[in-house]
Tab-separated table of N, CA and C in Angstrom:
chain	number	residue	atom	x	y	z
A	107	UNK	N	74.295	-208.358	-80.496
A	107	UNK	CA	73.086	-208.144	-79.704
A	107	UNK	C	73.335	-207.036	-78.694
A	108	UNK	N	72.489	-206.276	-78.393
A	108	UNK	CA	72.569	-204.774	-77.386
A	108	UNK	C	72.215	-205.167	-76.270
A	109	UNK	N	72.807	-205.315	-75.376
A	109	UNK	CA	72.650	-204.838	-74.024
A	109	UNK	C	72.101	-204.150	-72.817
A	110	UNK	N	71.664	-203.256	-72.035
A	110	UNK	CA	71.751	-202.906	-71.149
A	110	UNK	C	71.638	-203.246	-70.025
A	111	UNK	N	72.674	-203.660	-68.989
A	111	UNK	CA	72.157	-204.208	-67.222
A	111	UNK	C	72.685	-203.088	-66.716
A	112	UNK	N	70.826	-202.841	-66.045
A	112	UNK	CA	71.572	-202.026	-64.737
A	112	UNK	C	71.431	-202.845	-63.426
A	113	UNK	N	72.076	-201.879	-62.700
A	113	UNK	CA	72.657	-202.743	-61.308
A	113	UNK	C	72.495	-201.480	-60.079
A	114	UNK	N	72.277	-202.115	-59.104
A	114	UNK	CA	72.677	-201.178	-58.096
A	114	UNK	C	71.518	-200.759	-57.117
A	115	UNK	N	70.390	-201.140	-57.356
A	115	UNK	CA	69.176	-200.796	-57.133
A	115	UNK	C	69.193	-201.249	-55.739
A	116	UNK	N	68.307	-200.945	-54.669
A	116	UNK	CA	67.796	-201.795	-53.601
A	116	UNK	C	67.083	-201.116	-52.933
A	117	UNK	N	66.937	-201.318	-51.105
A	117	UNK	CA	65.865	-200.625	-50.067
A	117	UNK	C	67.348	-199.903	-49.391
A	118	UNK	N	66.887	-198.909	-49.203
A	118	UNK	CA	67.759	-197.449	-48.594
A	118	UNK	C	67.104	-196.854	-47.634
A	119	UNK	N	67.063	-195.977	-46.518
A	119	UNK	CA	66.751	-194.839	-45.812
A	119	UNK	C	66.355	-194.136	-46.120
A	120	UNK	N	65.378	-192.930	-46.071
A	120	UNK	CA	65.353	-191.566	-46.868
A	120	UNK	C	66.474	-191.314	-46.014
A	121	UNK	N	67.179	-190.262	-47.149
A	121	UNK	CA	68.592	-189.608	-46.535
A	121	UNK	C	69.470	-190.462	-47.182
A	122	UNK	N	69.626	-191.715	-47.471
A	122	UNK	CA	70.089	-192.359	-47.872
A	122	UNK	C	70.747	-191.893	-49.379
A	123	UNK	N	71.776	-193.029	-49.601
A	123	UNK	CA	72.490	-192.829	-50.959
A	123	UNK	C	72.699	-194.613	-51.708
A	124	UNK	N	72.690	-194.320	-53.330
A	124	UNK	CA	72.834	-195.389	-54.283
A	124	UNK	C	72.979	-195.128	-54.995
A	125	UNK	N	74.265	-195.705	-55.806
A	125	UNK	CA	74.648	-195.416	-57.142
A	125	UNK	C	74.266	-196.613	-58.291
A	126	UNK	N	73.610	-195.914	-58.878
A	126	UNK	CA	72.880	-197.381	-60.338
A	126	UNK	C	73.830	-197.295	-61.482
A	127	UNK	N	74.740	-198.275	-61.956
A	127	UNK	CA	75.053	-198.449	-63.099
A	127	UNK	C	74.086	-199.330	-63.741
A	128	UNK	N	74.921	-199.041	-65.435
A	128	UNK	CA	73.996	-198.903	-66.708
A	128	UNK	C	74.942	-199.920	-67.461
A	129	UNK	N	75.573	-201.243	-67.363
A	129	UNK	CA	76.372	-201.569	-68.096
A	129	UNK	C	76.345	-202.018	-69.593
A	130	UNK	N	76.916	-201.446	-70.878
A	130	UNK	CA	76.151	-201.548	-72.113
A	130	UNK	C	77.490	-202.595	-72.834
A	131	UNK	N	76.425	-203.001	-73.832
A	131	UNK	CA	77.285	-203.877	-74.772
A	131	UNK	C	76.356	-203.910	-76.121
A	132	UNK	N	77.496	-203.999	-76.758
A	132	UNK	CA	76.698	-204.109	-78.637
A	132	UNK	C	76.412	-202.982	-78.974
A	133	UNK	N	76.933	-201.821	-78.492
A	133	UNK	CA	76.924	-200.399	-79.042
A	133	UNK	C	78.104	-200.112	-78.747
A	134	UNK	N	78.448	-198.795	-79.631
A	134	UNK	CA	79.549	-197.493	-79.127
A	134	UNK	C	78.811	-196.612	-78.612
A	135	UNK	N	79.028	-196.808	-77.513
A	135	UNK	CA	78.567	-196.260	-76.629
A	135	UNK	C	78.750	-194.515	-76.887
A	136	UNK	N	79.964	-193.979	-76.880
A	136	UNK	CA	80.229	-192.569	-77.078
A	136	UNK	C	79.301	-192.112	-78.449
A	137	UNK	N	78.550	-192.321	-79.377
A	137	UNK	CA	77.388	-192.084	-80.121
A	137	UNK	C	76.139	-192.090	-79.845
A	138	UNK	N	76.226	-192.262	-78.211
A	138	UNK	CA	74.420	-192.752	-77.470
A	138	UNK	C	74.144	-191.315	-76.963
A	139	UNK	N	73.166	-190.688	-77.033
A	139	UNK	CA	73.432	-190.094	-75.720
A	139	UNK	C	72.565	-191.169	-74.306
A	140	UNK	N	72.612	-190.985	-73.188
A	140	UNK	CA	72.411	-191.910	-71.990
A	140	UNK	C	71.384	-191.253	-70.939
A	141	UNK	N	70.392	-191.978	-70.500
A	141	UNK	CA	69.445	-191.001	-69.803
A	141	UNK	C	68.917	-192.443	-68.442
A	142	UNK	N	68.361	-191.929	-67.853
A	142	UNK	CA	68.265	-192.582	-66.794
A	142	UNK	C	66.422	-192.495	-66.445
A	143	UNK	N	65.467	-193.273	-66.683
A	143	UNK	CA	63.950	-193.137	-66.443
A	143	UNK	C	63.650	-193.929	-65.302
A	144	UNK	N	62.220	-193.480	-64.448
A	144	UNK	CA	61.985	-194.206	-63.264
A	144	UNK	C	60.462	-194.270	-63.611
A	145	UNK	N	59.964	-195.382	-62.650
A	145	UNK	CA	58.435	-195.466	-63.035
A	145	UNK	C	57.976	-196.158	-61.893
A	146	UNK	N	56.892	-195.235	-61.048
A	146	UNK	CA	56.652	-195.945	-60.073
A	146	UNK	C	55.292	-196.506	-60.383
A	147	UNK	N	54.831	-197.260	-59.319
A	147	UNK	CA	53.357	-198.063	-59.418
A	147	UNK	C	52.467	-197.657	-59.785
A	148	UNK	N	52.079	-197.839	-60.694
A	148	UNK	CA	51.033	-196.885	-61.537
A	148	UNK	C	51.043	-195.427	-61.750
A	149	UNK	N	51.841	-195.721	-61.978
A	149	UNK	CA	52.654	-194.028	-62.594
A	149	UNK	C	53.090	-194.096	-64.415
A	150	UNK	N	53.170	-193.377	-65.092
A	150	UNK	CA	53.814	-193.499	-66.280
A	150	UNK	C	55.536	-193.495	-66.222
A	151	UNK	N	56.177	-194.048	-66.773
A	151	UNK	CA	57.622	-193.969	-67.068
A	151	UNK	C	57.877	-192.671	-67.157
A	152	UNK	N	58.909	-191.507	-66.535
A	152	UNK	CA	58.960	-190.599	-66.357
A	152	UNK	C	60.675	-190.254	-66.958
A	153	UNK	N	61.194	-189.166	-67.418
A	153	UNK	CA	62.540	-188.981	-67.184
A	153	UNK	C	63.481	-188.525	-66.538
A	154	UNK	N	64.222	-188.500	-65.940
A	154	UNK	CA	65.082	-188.483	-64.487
A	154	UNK	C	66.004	-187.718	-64.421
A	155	UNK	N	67.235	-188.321	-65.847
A	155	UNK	CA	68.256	-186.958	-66.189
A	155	UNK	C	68.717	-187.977	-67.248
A	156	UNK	N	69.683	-186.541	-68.347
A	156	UNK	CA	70.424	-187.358	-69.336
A	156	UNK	C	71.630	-186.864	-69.412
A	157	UNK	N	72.497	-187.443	-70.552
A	157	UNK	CA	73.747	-186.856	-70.696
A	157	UNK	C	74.209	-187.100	-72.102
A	158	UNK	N	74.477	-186.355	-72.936
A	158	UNK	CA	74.581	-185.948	-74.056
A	158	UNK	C	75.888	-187.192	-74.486
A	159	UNK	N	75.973	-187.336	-75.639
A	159	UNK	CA	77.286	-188.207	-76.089
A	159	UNK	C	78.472	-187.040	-76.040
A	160	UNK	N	78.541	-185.670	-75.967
A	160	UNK	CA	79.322	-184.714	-75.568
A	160	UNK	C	79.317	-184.568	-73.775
A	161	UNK	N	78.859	-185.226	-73.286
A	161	UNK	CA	78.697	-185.291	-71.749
A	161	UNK	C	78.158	-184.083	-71.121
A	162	UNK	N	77.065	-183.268	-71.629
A	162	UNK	CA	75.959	-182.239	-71.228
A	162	UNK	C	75.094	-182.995	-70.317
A	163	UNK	N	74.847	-182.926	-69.156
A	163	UNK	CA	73.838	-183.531	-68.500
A	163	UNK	C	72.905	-182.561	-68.398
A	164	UNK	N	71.382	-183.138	-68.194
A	164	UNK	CA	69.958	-182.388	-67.475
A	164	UNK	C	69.500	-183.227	-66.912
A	165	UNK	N	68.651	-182.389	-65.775
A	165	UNK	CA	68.151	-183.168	-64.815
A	165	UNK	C	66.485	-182.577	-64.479
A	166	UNK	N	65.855	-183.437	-64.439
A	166	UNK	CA	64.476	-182.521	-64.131
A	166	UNK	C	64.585	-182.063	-62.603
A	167	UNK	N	63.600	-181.396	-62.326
A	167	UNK	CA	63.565	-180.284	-60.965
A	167	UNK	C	63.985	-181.044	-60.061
A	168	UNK	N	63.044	-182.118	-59.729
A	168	UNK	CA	62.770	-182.718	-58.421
A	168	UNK	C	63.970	-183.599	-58.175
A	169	UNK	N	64.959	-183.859	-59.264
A	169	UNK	CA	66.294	-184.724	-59.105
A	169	UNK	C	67.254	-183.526	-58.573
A	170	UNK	N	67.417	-182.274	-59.184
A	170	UNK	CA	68.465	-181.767	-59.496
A	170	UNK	C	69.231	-181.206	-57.805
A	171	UNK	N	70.494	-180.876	-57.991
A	171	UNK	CA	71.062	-181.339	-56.448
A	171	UNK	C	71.455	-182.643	-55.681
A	172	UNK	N	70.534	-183.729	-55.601
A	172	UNK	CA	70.625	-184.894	-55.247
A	172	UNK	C	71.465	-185.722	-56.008
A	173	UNK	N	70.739	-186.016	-57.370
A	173	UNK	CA	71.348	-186.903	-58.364
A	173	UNK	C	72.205	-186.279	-59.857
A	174	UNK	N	73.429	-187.194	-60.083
A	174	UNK	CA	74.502	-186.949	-60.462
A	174	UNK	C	74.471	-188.351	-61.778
A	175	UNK	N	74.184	-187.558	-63.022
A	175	UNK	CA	74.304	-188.824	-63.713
A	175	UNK	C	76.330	-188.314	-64.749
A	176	UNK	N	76.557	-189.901	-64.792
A	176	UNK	CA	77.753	-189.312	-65.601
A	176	UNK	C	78.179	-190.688	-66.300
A	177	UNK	N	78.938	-190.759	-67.422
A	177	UNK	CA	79.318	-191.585	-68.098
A	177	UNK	C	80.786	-192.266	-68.412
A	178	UNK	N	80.875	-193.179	-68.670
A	178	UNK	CA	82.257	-193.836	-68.844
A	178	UNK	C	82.497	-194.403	-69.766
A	179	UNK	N	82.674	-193.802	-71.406
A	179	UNK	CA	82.780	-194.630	-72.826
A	179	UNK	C	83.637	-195.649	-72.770
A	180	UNK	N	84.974	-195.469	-72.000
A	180	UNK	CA	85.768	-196.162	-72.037
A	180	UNK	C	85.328	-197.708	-71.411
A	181	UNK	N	84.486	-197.416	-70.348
A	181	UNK	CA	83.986	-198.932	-69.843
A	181	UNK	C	82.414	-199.208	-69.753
A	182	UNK	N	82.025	-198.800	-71.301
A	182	UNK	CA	80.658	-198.788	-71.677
A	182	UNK	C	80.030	-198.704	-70.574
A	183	UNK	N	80.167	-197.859	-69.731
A	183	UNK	CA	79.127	-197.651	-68.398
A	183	UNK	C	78.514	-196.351	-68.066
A	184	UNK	N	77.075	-196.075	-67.797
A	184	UNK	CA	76.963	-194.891	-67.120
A	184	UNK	C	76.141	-195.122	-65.766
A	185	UNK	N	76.515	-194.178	-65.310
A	185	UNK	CA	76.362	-194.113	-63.704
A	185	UNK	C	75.136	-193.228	-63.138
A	186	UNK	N	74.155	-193.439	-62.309
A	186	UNK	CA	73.371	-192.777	-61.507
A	186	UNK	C	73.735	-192.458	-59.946
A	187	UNK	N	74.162	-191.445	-59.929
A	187	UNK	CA	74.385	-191.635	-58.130
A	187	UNK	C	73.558	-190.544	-57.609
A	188	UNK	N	72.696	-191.222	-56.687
A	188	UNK	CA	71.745	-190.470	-55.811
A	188	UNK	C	71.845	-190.153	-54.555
A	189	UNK	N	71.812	-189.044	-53.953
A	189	UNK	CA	71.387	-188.830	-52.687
A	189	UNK	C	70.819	-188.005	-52.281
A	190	UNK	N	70.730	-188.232	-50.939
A	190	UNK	CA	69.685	-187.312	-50.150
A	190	UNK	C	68.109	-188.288	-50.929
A	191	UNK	N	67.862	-188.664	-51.051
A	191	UNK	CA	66.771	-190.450	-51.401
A	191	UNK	C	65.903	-189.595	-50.410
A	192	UNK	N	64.622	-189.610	-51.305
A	192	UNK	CA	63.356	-189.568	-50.656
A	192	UNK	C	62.187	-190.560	-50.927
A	193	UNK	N	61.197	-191.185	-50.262
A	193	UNK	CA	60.244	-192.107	-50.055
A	193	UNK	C	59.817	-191.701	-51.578
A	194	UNK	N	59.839	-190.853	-52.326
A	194	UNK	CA	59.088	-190.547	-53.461
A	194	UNK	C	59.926	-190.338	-54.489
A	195	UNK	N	61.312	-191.316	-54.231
A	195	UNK	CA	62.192	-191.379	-55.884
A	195	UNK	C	61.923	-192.829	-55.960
A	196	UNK	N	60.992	-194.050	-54.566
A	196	UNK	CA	61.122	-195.158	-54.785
A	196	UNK	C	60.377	-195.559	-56.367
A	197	UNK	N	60.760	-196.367	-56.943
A	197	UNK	CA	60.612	-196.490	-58.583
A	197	UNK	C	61.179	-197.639	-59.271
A	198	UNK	N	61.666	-198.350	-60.206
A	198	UNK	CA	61.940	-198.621	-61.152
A	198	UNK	C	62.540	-197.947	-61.800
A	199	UNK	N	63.986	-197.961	-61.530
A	199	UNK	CA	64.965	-197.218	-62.489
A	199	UNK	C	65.373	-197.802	-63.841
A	200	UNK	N	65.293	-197.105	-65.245
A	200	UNK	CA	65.888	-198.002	-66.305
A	200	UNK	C	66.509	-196.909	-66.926
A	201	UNK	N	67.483	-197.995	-67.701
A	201	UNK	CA	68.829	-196.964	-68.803
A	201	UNK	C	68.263	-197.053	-69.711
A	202	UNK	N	68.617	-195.962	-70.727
A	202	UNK	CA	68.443	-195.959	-72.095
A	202	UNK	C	69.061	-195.184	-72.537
A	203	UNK	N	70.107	-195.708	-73.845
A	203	UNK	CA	70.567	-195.364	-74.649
A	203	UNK	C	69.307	-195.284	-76.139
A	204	UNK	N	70.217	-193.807	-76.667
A	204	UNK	CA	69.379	-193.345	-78.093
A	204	UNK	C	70.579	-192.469	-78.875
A	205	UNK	N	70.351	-192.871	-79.801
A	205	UNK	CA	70.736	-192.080	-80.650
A	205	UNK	C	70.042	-191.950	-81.841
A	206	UNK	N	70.303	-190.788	-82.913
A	206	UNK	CA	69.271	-190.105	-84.202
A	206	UNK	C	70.304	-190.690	-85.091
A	207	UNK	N	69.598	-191.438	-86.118
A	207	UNK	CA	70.759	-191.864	-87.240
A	207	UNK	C	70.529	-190.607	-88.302
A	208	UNK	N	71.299	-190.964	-89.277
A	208	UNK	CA	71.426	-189.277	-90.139
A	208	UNK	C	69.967	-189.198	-91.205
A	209	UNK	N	69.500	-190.446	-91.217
A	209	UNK	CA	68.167	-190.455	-91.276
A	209	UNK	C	66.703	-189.995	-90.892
A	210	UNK	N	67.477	-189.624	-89.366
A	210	UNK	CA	66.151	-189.074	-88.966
A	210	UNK	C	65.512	-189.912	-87.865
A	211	UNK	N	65.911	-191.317	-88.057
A	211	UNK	CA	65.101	-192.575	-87.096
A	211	UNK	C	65.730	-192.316	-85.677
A	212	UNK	N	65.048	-192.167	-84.608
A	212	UNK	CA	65.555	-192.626	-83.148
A	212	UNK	C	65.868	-194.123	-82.917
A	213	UNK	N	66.526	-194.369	-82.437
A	213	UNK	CA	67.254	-195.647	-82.275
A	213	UNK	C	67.058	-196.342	-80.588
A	214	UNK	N	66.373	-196.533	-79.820
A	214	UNK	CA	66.418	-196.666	-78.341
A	214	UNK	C	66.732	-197.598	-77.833
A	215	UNK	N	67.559	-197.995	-76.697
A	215	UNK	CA	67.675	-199.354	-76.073
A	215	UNK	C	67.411	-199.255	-74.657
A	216	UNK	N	66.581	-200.506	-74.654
A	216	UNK	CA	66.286	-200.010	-72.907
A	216	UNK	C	66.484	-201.300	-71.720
A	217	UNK	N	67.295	-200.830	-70.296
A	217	UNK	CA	67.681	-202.043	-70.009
A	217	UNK	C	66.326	-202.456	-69.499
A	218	UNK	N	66.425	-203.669	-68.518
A	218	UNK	CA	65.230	-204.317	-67.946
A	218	UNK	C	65.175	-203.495	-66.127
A	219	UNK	N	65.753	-202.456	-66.121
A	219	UNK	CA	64.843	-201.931	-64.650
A	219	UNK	C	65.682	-202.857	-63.320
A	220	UNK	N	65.691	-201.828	-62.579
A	220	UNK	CA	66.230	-202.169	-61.072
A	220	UNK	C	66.010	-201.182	-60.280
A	221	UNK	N	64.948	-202.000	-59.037
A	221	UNK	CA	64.135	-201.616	-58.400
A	221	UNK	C	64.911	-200.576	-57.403
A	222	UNK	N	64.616	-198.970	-56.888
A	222	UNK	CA	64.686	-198.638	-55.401
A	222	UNK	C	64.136	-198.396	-54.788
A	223	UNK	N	63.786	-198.495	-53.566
A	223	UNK	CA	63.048	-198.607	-52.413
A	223	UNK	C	63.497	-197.785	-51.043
A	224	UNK	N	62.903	-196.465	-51.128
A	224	UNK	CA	63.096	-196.128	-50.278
A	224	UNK	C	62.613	-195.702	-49.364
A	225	UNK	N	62.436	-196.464	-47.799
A	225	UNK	CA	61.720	-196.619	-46.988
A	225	UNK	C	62.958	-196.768	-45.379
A	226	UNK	N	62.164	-196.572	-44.403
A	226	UNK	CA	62.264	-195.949	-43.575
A	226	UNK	C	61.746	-197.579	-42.647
C-alpha cells in the first residue's frame, strides 16, 4: 500500500520559517519524481515546486528564493523548507509523487495535506 505523510505544517509569523516533510512508503522512491502543491480556500490546487528523480528542482515565481524543495531516496523523504513565509503562502500543502510508466500512464500519489498558517 503507498503512502504519503506529510508533516510539519502549522501557524508561523510572516518572516517566519517551516520545513514540511513528505514521508513515503510502498514506492521507490528514486523513480518518482516529487513535487510539493498548495491550495488555499477556494482557490484551485496550485503547484509550488518539483524535483526530478535526477534531483532537478523548479519552482514557480512567487516561491522561488524563499522555498527550497529537496529529496532523500535513501530515507524515502522529501523536504519543503520555506522562508521568508508570507500571509499569502497560507494553504494546504500536499506531496505528490508521479511517475510515467513506459506505457505512457501517469502514475500519482497524493498525501492527505498539512495545513500552514501564516499569520501575524
Amino acid at each position: 500500500q503507498v503512502q504519503l505523510v506529510e508533516s510539519g505544517g502549522g501557524l508561523v509569523q510572516p518572516g517566519g520559517s517551516l520545513r514540511l516533510s513528505c514521508f513515503t512508503s510502498g514506492i521507490i522512491l528514486n523513480i518518482y519524481r516529487m513535487a510539493w502543491y498548495r491550495q488555499a480556500p477556494g482557490a484551485q490546487r496550485e503547484l509550488v515546486a518539483s524535483i526530478t528523480s535526477g534531483g532537478m528542482t523548479d519552482y514557480v515565481d512567487f516561491v522561488k528564493g524563499r522555498f527550497t524543495l529537496s529529496r532523500d531516496n535513501a530515507k524515502n523523504t522529501a523536504y519543503l523548507q520555506m522562508n521568508s513565509l508570507e500571509p499569502e503562502d497560507t494553504a494546504v500543502y500536499y506531496c505528490n509523487a508521479r511517475r510515467t510508466t513506459q506505457g505512457g500512464w501517469t502514475v500519482d500519489y497524493w498525501g492527505q495535506g498539512t495545513q500552514v498558517t501564516v499569520s501575524s
